mmCIF file of C-alpha atoms in Angstrom:
data_model
loop_
_atom_site.group_PDB
_atom_site.id
_atom_site.type_symbol
_atom_site.label_atom_id
_atom_site.label_comp_id
_atom_site.label_asym_id
_atom_site.label_seq_id
_atom_site.Cartn_x
_atom_site.Cartn_y
_atom_site.Cartn_z
ATOM 1 C CA MET A 307 -20.134 -3.080 21.225
ATOM 2 C CA ILE A 308 -17.056 -1.166 20.339
ATOM 3 C CA LEU A 309 -15.226 -2.479 23.442
ATOM 4 C CA LYS A 310 -15.552 -6.044 22.354
ATOM 5 C CA ASN A 311 -13.174 -8.083 20.215
ATOM 6 C CA LEU A 312 -10.043 -6.810 21.915
ATOM 7 C CA TYR A 313 -6.620 -7.843 20.656
ATOM 8 C CA ILE A 314 -4.010 -7.983 23.406
ATOM 9 C CA LEU A 315 -0.370 -7.160 22.482
ATOM 10 C CA SER A 316 2.097 -5.460 24.677
ATOM 11 C CA GLU A 317 -0.028 -4.413 27.673
ATOM 12 C CA ASN A 318 -0.278 -0.719 28.413
ATOM 13 C CA SER A 319 2.591 -0.034 25.940
ATOM 14 C CA TRP A 320 5.140 -1.510 28.311
ATOM 15 C CA GLY A 321 3.966 -4.548 30.218
ATOM 16 C CA ILE A 322 3.763 -7.984 28.564
ATOM 17 C CA LYS A 323 1.528 -10.830 28.712
ATOM 18 C CA SER A 324 3.146 -14.300 28.728
ATOM 19 C CA SER A 325 1.329 -15.450 25.715
ATOM 20 C CA GLU A 326 2.828 -12.537 23.759
ATOM 21 C CA ILE A 327 6.485 -12.762 24.803
ATOM 22 C CA PHE A 328 7.319 -15.202 21.930
ATOM 23 C CA ALA A 329 5.838 -12.928 19.292
ATOM 24 C CA ASP A 330 7.740 -9.890 20.628
ATOM 25 C CA LEU A 331 11.004 -11.955 20.784
ATOM 26 C CA PHE A 332 10.564 -12.971 17.163
ATOM 27 C CA TYR A 333 9.970 -9.326 16.216
ATOM 28 C CA PHE A 334 12.965 -8.243 18.232
ATOM 29 C CA LEU A 335 15.349 -10.739 16.671
ATOM 30 C CA THR A 336 14.053 -9.916 13.225
ATOM 31 C CA LEU A 337 14.842 -6.268 13.723
ATOM 32 C CA ILE A 338 18.431 -7.117 14.974
ATOM 33 C CA ILE A 339 18.894 -9.373 11.830
ATOM 34 C CA PHE A 340 17.572 -6.580 9.592
ATOM 35 C CA LEU A 341 19.788 -3.935 10.990
ATOM 36 C CA GLY A 342 22.806 -6.077 11.072
ATOM 37 C CA TYR A 343 22.358 -7.173 7.473
ATOM 38 C CA SER A 344 21.481 -3.799 6.027
ATOM 39 C CA LEU A 345 24.320 -1.899 7.689
ATOM 40 C CA ALA A 346 26.466 -3.532 4.967
ATOM 41 C CA PHE A 347 24.718 -1.078 2.585
ATOM 42 C CA VAL A 348 25.811 2.072 4.467
ATOM 43 C CA THR A 349 29.054 3.740 4.000
ATOM 44 C CA PRO A 350 30.708 4.804 6.080
ATOM 45 C CA LEU A 351 29.347 2.856 9.006
ATOM 46 C CA PRO A 352 27.242 5.202 11.123
ATOM 47 C CA ILE A 353 28.789 4.262 14.445
ATOM 48 C CA LEU A 354 28.495 7.555 16.347
ATOM 49 C CA PRO A 355 24.744 8.038 15.665
ATOM 50 C CA ILE A 356 24.014 4.546 16.585
ATOM 51 C CA VAL A 357 26.053 4.817 19.903
ATOM 52 C CA LEU A 358 24.450 8.199 20.814
ATOM 53 C CA ALA A 359 20.870 6.918 19.947
ATOM 54 C CA SER A 360 21.458 3.873 22.182
ATOM 55 C CA ILE A 361 22.728 5.893 25.118
ATOM 56 C CA LEU A 362 19.785 8.200 24.971
ATOM 57 C CA THR A 363 17.389 5.182 24.706
ATOM 58 C CA PHE A 364 18.898 3.507 27.839
ATOM 59 C CA LEU A 365 18.839 6.947 29.674
ATOM 60 C CA TYR A 366 15.148 7.107 28.941
ATOM 61 C CA LEU A 367 14.653 3.586 30.142
ATOM 62 C CA GLY A 368 16.307 4.659 33.413
ATOM 63 C CA VAL A 369 13.906 7.610 33.698
ATOM 64 C CA CYS A 370 10.919 5.368 33.180
ATOM 65 C CA ILE A 371 12.137 2.923 35.913
ATOM 66 C CA ARG A 372 12.695 5.845 38.279
ATOM 67 C CA ASN A 373 9.086 7.029 37.684
ATOM 68 C CA LYS A 374 7.797 3.498 38.191
ATOM 69 C CA GLN A 375 6.319 3.155 34.660
ATOM 70 C CA THR A 376 7.246 -0.638 34.574
ATOM 71 C CA PRO A 377 9.404 -0.171 31.433
ATOM 72 C CA TYR A 378 9.400 -3.027 28.875
ATOM 73 C CA TRP A 379 12.986 -2.986 27.623
ATOM 74 C CA ILE A 380 12.226 -5.145 24.572
ATOM 75 C CA GLY A 381 9.713 -2.704 23.443
ATOM 76 C CA LEU A 382 11.922 0.306 23.896
ATOM 77 C CA ILE A 383 14.964 -1.159 22.202
ATOM 78 C CA SER A 384 12.687 -2.380 19.372
ATOM 79 C CA GLN A 385 11.604 1.214 18.831
ATOM 80 C CA LEU A 386 15.280 2.264 18.671
ATOM 81 C CA LEU A 387 15.981 -0.386 15.962
ATOM 82 C CA ILE A 388 12.964 0.819 13.973
ATOM 83 C CA ILE A 389 14.256 4.392 14.142
ATOM 84 C CA LEU A 390 17.627 3.350 12.829
ATOM 85 C CA LEU A 391 16.015 1.320 10.028
ATOM 86 C CA ILE A 392 13.382 3.659 8.671
ATOM 87 C CA ILE A 393 14.889 7.134 8.987
ATOM 88 C CA PRO A 394 16.730 8.470 5.875
ATOM 89 C CA THR A 395 20.558 8.015 6.282
ATOM 90 C CA THR A 396 20.792 11.822 5.602
ATOM 91 C CA TRP A 397 19.208 12.345 9.044
ATOM 92 C CA LEU A 398 21.785 10.193 10.849
ATOM 93 C CA ASN A 399 23.633 13.279 11.750
ATOM 94 C CA PRO A 400 24.631 12.932 15.439
ATOM 95 C CA ILE A 401 23.398 16.332 16.537
ATOM 96 C CA LEU A 402 20.218 16.290 14.606
ATOM 97 C CA LEU A 403 19.350 12.735 15.713
ATOM 98 C CA SER A 404 20.212 13.291 19.355
ATOM 99 C CA VAL A 405 18.112 16.463 19.588
ATOM 100 C CA SER A 406 15.221 14.880 17.938
ATOM 101 C CA MET A 407 15.350 11.887 20.115
ATOM 102 C CA ILE A 408 15.511 13.930 23.238
ATOM 103 C CA PHE A 409 12.476 15.963 22.327
ATOM 104 C CA ALA A 410 10.615 12.711 21.225
ATOM 105 C CA PHE A 411 11.311 11.080 24.611
ATOM 106 C CA VAL A 412 10.178 14.220 26.554
ATOM 107 C CA ALA A 413 6.992 14.253 24.399
ATOM 108 C CA HIS A 414 6.458 10.547 24.841
ATOM 109 C CA PHE A 415 6.857 10.721 28.623
ATOM 110 C CA PHE A 416 4.537 13.794 28.821
ATOM 111 C CA LEU A 417 1.807 12.269 26.723
ATOM 112 C CA ILE A 418 1.741 9.004 28.751
ATOM 113 C CA GLN A 419 2.149 10.683 32.156
ATOM 114 C CA HIS A 420 -0.524 13.376 31.758
ATOM 115 C CA TYR A 421 -2.841 12.163 29.005
ATOM 116 C CA SER A 422 -2.301 8.302 28.722
ATOM 117 C CA LEU A 423 -1.773 8.612 24.890
ATOM 118 C CA ARG A 424 0.151 5.732 23.479
ATOM 119 C CA PHE A 425 1.964 7.206 20.680
ATOM 120 C CA PRO A 426 4.863 5.272 19.110
ATOM 121 C CA ILE A 427 8.338 6.652 19.986
ATOM 122 C CA SER A 428 9.622 5.951 16.451
ATOM 123 C CA ILE A 429 6.998 8.074 14.843
ATOM 124 C CA LEU A 430 7.668 10.938 17.379
ATOM 125 C CA VAL A 431 11.348 10.846 16.409
ATOM 126 C CA ILE A 432 10.419 11.105 12.725
ATOM 127 C CA LEU A 433 8.188 14.000 13.467
ATOM 128 C CA PHE A 434 10.955 15.905 15.391
ATOM 129 C CA LEU A 435 13.598 15.049 12.824
ATOM 130 C CA TYR A 436 11.417 16.586 10.069
ATOM 131 C CA ILE A 437 10.727 19.627 12.187
ATOM 132 C CA PHE A 438 14.316 20.310 13.149
ATOM 133 C CA ASP A 439 15.759 19.461 9.676
ATOM 134 C CA SER A 440 13.253 21.851 7.989
ATOM 135 C CA SER A 441 13.848 24.542 10.599
ATOM 136 C CA PHE A 442 17.667 24.432 10.348
ATOM 137 C CA SER A 443 17.411 24.338 6.516
ATOM 138 C CA LEU A 444 15.298 27.495 6.513
ATOM 139 C CA MET A 445 17.839 29.218 8.735
ATOM 140 C CA GLY A 446 20.598 28.272 6.261
ATOM 141 C CA TYR A 447 22.214 25.383 8.272
ATOM 142 C CA GLN A 448 22.403 21.889 6.851
ATOM 143 C CA LEU A 449 22.615 19.353 9.723
ATOM 144 C CA ARG A 450 22.578 16.426 7.362
ATOM 145 C CA SER A 451 24.996 13.489 7.359
ATOM 146 C CA GLU A 452 27.012 12.190 4.422
ATOM 147 C CA TYR A 453 26.064 8.524 4.983
ATOM 148 C CA THR A 454 24.939 6.829 1.757
ATOM 149 C CA LEU A 455 23.539 3.475 0.766
ATOM 150 C CA ALA A 456 25.826 1.492 -1.447
ATOM 151 C CA SER A 457 24.315 -0.819 -4.079
ATOM 152 C CA SER A 458 27.426 -2.893 -4.747
ATOM 153 C CA VAL A 459 27.110 -5.214 -1.817
ATOM 154 C CA GLY A 460 24.373 -7.863 -1.259
ATOM 155 C CA LEU A 461 20.905 -7.091 -2.506
ATOM 156 C CA LEU A 462 20.870 -4.612 -5.373
ATOM 157 C CA ILE A 463 18.877 -1.577 -4.232
ATOM 158 C CA GLU A 464 17.687 -1.035 -7.759
ATOM 159 C CA THR A 465 15.867 -4.353 -7.785
ATOM 160 C CA SER A 466 14.447 -4.259 -4.246
ATOM 161 C CA LEU A 467 10.753 -4.057 -3.673
ATOM 162 C CA LEU A 468 10.726 -0.810 -1.836
ATOM 163 C CA PRO A 469 10.402 2.136 -4.237
ATOM 164 C CA ILE A 470 13.689 4.051 -4.611
ATOM 165 C CA SER A 471 12.097 6.690 -6.825
ATOM 166 C CA LEU A 472 9.539 7.419 -4.011
ATOM 167 C CA PRO A 473 11.314 6.897 -0.720
ATOM 168 C CA TRP A 474 9.453 6.628 2.538
ATOM 169 C CA ILE A 475 10.007 10.088 3.788
ATOM 170 C CA SER A 476 11.010 11.948 0.563
ATOM 171 C CA GLU A 477 9.307 15.133 -0.308
ATOM 172 C CA GLY A 478 9.534 14.408 -3.943
ATOM 173 C CA ILE A 479 11.350 12.492 -6.660
ATOM 174 C CA SER A 480 13.878 15.248 -6.965
ATOM 175 C CA ASN A 481 15.022 14.614 -3.367
ATOM 176 C CA SER A 482 14.923 10.834 -3.529
ATOM 177 C CA LYS A 483 18.788 10.286 -3.686
ATOM 178 C CA PHE A 484 19.025 12.236 -0.463
ATOM 179 C CA PHE A 485 16.245 10.434 1.451
ATOM 180 C CA LEU A 486 17.069 6.788 1.436
ATOM 181 C CA SER A 487 16.542 4.823 4.610
ATOM 182 C CA ILE A 488 18.384 1.651 5.633
ATOM 183 C CA ALA A 489 15.088 -0.273 5.457
ATOM 184 C CA GLU A 490 14.902 0.497 1.604
ATOM 185 C CA SER A 491 17.764 -1.855 1.005
ATOM 186 C CA LEU A 492 15.769 -4.750 2.504
ATOM 187 C CA GLY A 493 13.297 -4.858 -0.319
ATOM 188 C CA ILE A 494 11.208 -8.081 -0.367
ATOM 189 C CA PHE A 495 12.585 -9.190 3.047
ATOM 190 C CA LEU A 496 10.555 -6.512 4.760
ATOM 191 C CA LEU A 497 7.370 -7.684 3.102
ATOM 192 C CA VAL A 498 8.073 -11.322 4.090
ATOM 193 C CA SER A 499 8.698 -10.212 7.634
ATOM 194 C CA VAL A 500 5.070 -9.372 7.997
ATOM 195 C CA ALA A 501 4.267 -13.076 8.222
ATOM 196 C CA TRP A 502 6.662 -13.350 11.238
ATOM 197 C CA VAL A 503 4.837 -10.849 13.341
ATOM 198 C CA SER A 504 1.303 -11.272 12.144
ATOM 199 C CA PHE A 505 0.834 -14.678 13.667
ATOM 200 C CA ARG A 506 0.209 -13.316 17.174
ATOM 201 C CA ARG A 507 -3.343 -12.590 16.090
ATOM 202 C CA THR A 508 -4.884 -13.788 12.917
ATOM 203 C CA ILE A 509 -7.402 -10.886 12.900
ATOM 204 C CA LEU A 510 -4.466 -8.464 12.606
ATOM 205 C CA LEU A 511 -4.033 -9.417 8.998
ATOM 206 C CA SER A 512 -7.044 -7.259 8.191
ATOM 207 C CA PHE A 513 -4.885 -4.223 9.420
ATOM 208 C CA PHE A 514 -2.374 -5.026 6.681
ATOM 209 C CA LEU A 515 -5.052 -4.988 4.144
ATOM 210 C CA ALA A 516 -6.364 -1.712 5.618
ATOM 211 C CA TRP A 517 -2.954 -0.213 5.149
ATOM 212 C CA PHE A 518 -2.919 -1.359 1.564
ATOM 213 C CA LEU A 519 -6.202 0.269 0.990
ATOM 214 C CA LEU A 520 -5.075 3.443 2.751
ATOM 215 C CA PHE A 521 -1.990 3.830 0.531
ATOM 216 C CA PHE A 522 -3.974 2.935 -2.475
ATOM 217 C CA VAL A 523 -6.221 5.944 -1.818
ATOM 218 C CA TRP A 524 -3.091 8.063 -1.116
ATOM 219 C CA GLY A 525 -1.692 6.783 -4.412
ATOM 220 C CA ILE A 526 -4.775 7.853 -6.293
ATOM 221 C CA GLY A 527 -4.280 11.361 -4.871
ATOM 222 C CA VAL A 528 -0.621 11.454 -5.866
ATOM 223 C CA GLY A 529 -1.348 9.845 -9.306
ATOM 224 C CA LEU A 530 0.553 6.645 -8.755
ATOM 225 C CA THR A 531 -0.443 3.204 -10.052
ATOM 226 C CA GLY A 532 0.975 -0.143 -9.438
ATOM 227 C CA TYR A 533 1.292 -2.420 -6.438
ATOM 228 C CA SER A 534 4.975 -2.794 -5.588
ATOM 229 C CA TRP A 535 5.329 0.550 -3.750
ATOM 230 C CA ASN A 536 1.832 0.038 -2.227
ATOM 231 C CA LEU A 537 2.866 -3.362 -0.765
ATOM 232 C CA SER A 538 6.131 -1.816 0.497
ATOM 233 C CA TYR A 539 4.457 1.062 2.266
ATOM 234 C CA ALA A 540 1.710 -1.057 3.704
ATOM 235 C CA SER A 541 4.107 -3.648 5.054
ATOM 236 C CA LEU A 542 6.407 -1.084 6.620
ATOM 237 C CA ALA A 543 3.490 0.676 8.262
ATOM 238 C CA PHE A 544 2.047 -2.599 9.420
ATOM 239 C CA PHE A 545 5.504 -3.627 10.836
ATOM 240 C CA ILE A 546 5.541 -0.336 12.873
ATOM 241 C CA GLN A 547 2.019 -0.885 14.055
ATOM 242 C CA LEU A 548 2.823 -4.241 15.634
ATOM 243 C CA ALA A 549 6.144 -3.124 17.096
ATOM 244 C CA PRO A 550 6.689 -4.180 20.868
ATOM 245 C CA GLY A 551 6.469 -1.114 23.200
ATOM 246 C CA ARG A 552 3.833 0.486 20.847
ATOM 247 C CA ASN A 553 0.770 -1.715 21.323
ATOM 248 C CA PHE A 554 -1.572 -2.192 24.212
ATOM 249 C CA TYR A 555 -5.084 -3.489 24.936
ATOM 250 C CA GLY A 556 -6.740 -2.291 21.767
ATOM 251 C CA SER A 557 -10.104 -2.713 20.124
ATOM 252 C CA PHE A 558 -10.374 -4.080 16.566
ATOM 253 C CA TYR A 559 -13.274 -1.796 15.909
ATOM 254 C CA VAL A 560 -11.532 1.342 17.235
ATOM 255 C CA THR A 561 -8.558 0.600 14.890
ATOM 256 C CA ILE A 562 -10.762 -0.031 11.868
ATOM 257 C CA VAL A 563 -12.780 3.270 12.480
ATOM 258 C CA SER A 564 -9.398 5.037 12.549
ATOM 259 C CA PHE A 565 -8.600 3.659 9.149
ATOM 260 C CA LEU A 566 -11.999 4.628 7.824
ATOM 261 C CA ILE A 567 -11.656 8.195 9.123
ATOM 262 C CA LEU A 568 -8.193 8.413 7.659
ATOM 263 C CA LEU A 569 -9.159 7.387 3.981
ATOM 264 C CA PRO A 570 -10.413 10.769 2.783
ATOM 265 C CA ILE A 571 -7.549 12.565 4.556
ATOM 266 C CA ALA A 572 -5.010 10.274 2.843
ATOM 267 C CA PHE A 573 -6.508 11.227 -0.489
ATOM 268 C CA PHE A 574 -6.096 14.919 0.139
ATOM 269 C CA VAL A 575 -2.589 14.332 1.558
ATOM 270 C CA GLY A 576 -1.743 12.691 -1.717
ATOM 271 C CA LYS A 577 -3.289 15.532 -3.752
ATOM 272 C CA LEU A 578 -1.197 18.089 -1.805
ATOM 273 C CA GLY A 579 1.919 15.999 -2.858
ATOM 274 C CA ILE A 580 2.878 15.324 0.795
ATOM 275 C CA SER A 581 4.784 12.139 1.801
ATOM 276 C CA GLY A 582 3.004 9.027 2.738
ATOM 277 C CA ILE A 583 4.769 9.008 6.110
ATOM 278 C CA TRP A 584 2.276 11.698 7.266
ATOM 279 C CA VAL A 585 -0.522 9.384 6.652
ATOM 280 C CA VAL A 586 1.094 6.936 9.226
ATOM 281 C CA VAL A 587 1.623 9.720 11.687
ATOM 282 C CA VAL A 588 -2.005 10.937 11.485
ATOM 283 C CA PHE A 589 -3.221 7.299 11.910
ATOM 284 C CA PHE A 590 -1.400 6.723 15.102
ATOM 285 C CA LEU A 591 -2.623 10.133 16.472
ATOM 286 C CA ILE A 592 -6.286 9.283 15.648
ATOM 287 C CA GLU A 593 -5.980 5.720 16.995
ATOM 288 C CA SER A 594 -4.330 6.877 20.379
ATOM 289 C CA LEU A 595 -7.076 9.382 20.840
ATOM 290 C CA PHE A 596 -9.808 6.854 20.164
ATOM 291 C CA VAL A 597 -8.209 4.245 22.423
ATOM 292 C CA ARG A 598 -7.976 6.835 25.215
ATOM 293 C CA VAL A 599 -11.633 7.907 24.819
ATOM 294 C CA PHE A 600 -13.356 4.584 24.214
ATOM 295 C CA LEU A 601 -11.103 2.151 26.178
ATOM 296 C CA GLY A 602 -9.741 4.504 28.889
ATOM 297 C CA LYS A 603 -6.260 3.162 28.341
#
């Protein structure tokens, strides 16, 4: 029963079904528009980190081609754009970002090659960025950039839907001014974008509601009330979930069970005062394990 009701997105994390190409193209173009628009908020323009990240991504694409993994270039580049959008600008240091991406690509290749675990590259990059940033900070080295978000151009950051007082990856309100991501300047546009990518499968809208419930439980643990930040986190997580290059033949039931298992974990993560991004990291880990066990993908 658990194998029924499959939703087909990007096949095997790289390949593509013809019926899905339009959804992926819409998603890809949306990311390009987001990044192009939101770069107006970053000063100075982070050209070097973007160039280095792009070079490493295309090198990984070449590695995949050489190892006959039938790479899906729209998926890989979409993952790159997501990385540039959601990581804090303070982590756009060329050395920190490059090292983290190298380790993320190695881990991604290893997990797929040996265990067939479909873990998002963007989430792996965030994980290694946090590990290396924390490690260097403990050793007394600050590999952080001086890029900042400006509120004087375009959409005012203070009025955006995304919560500036509780950024996506911040460890606390005291660190909020140092942990702002480019995506946080998008505000309501990010939430509206959910409609652009959710049309590929109507049943996927239930996943957005599941993310909302998940962050609601996490918010109870943290002691947060209100809906704006919850909608922001849920829409961003849902956006990552549907990214090209991340999805595969999946089971609706497997994903829902992953959400149910994560509910009590999210509450305790909130109680410990840990950022909501780790709820997303753990979700993808649980889902990838379940897909491997129950679907053999």
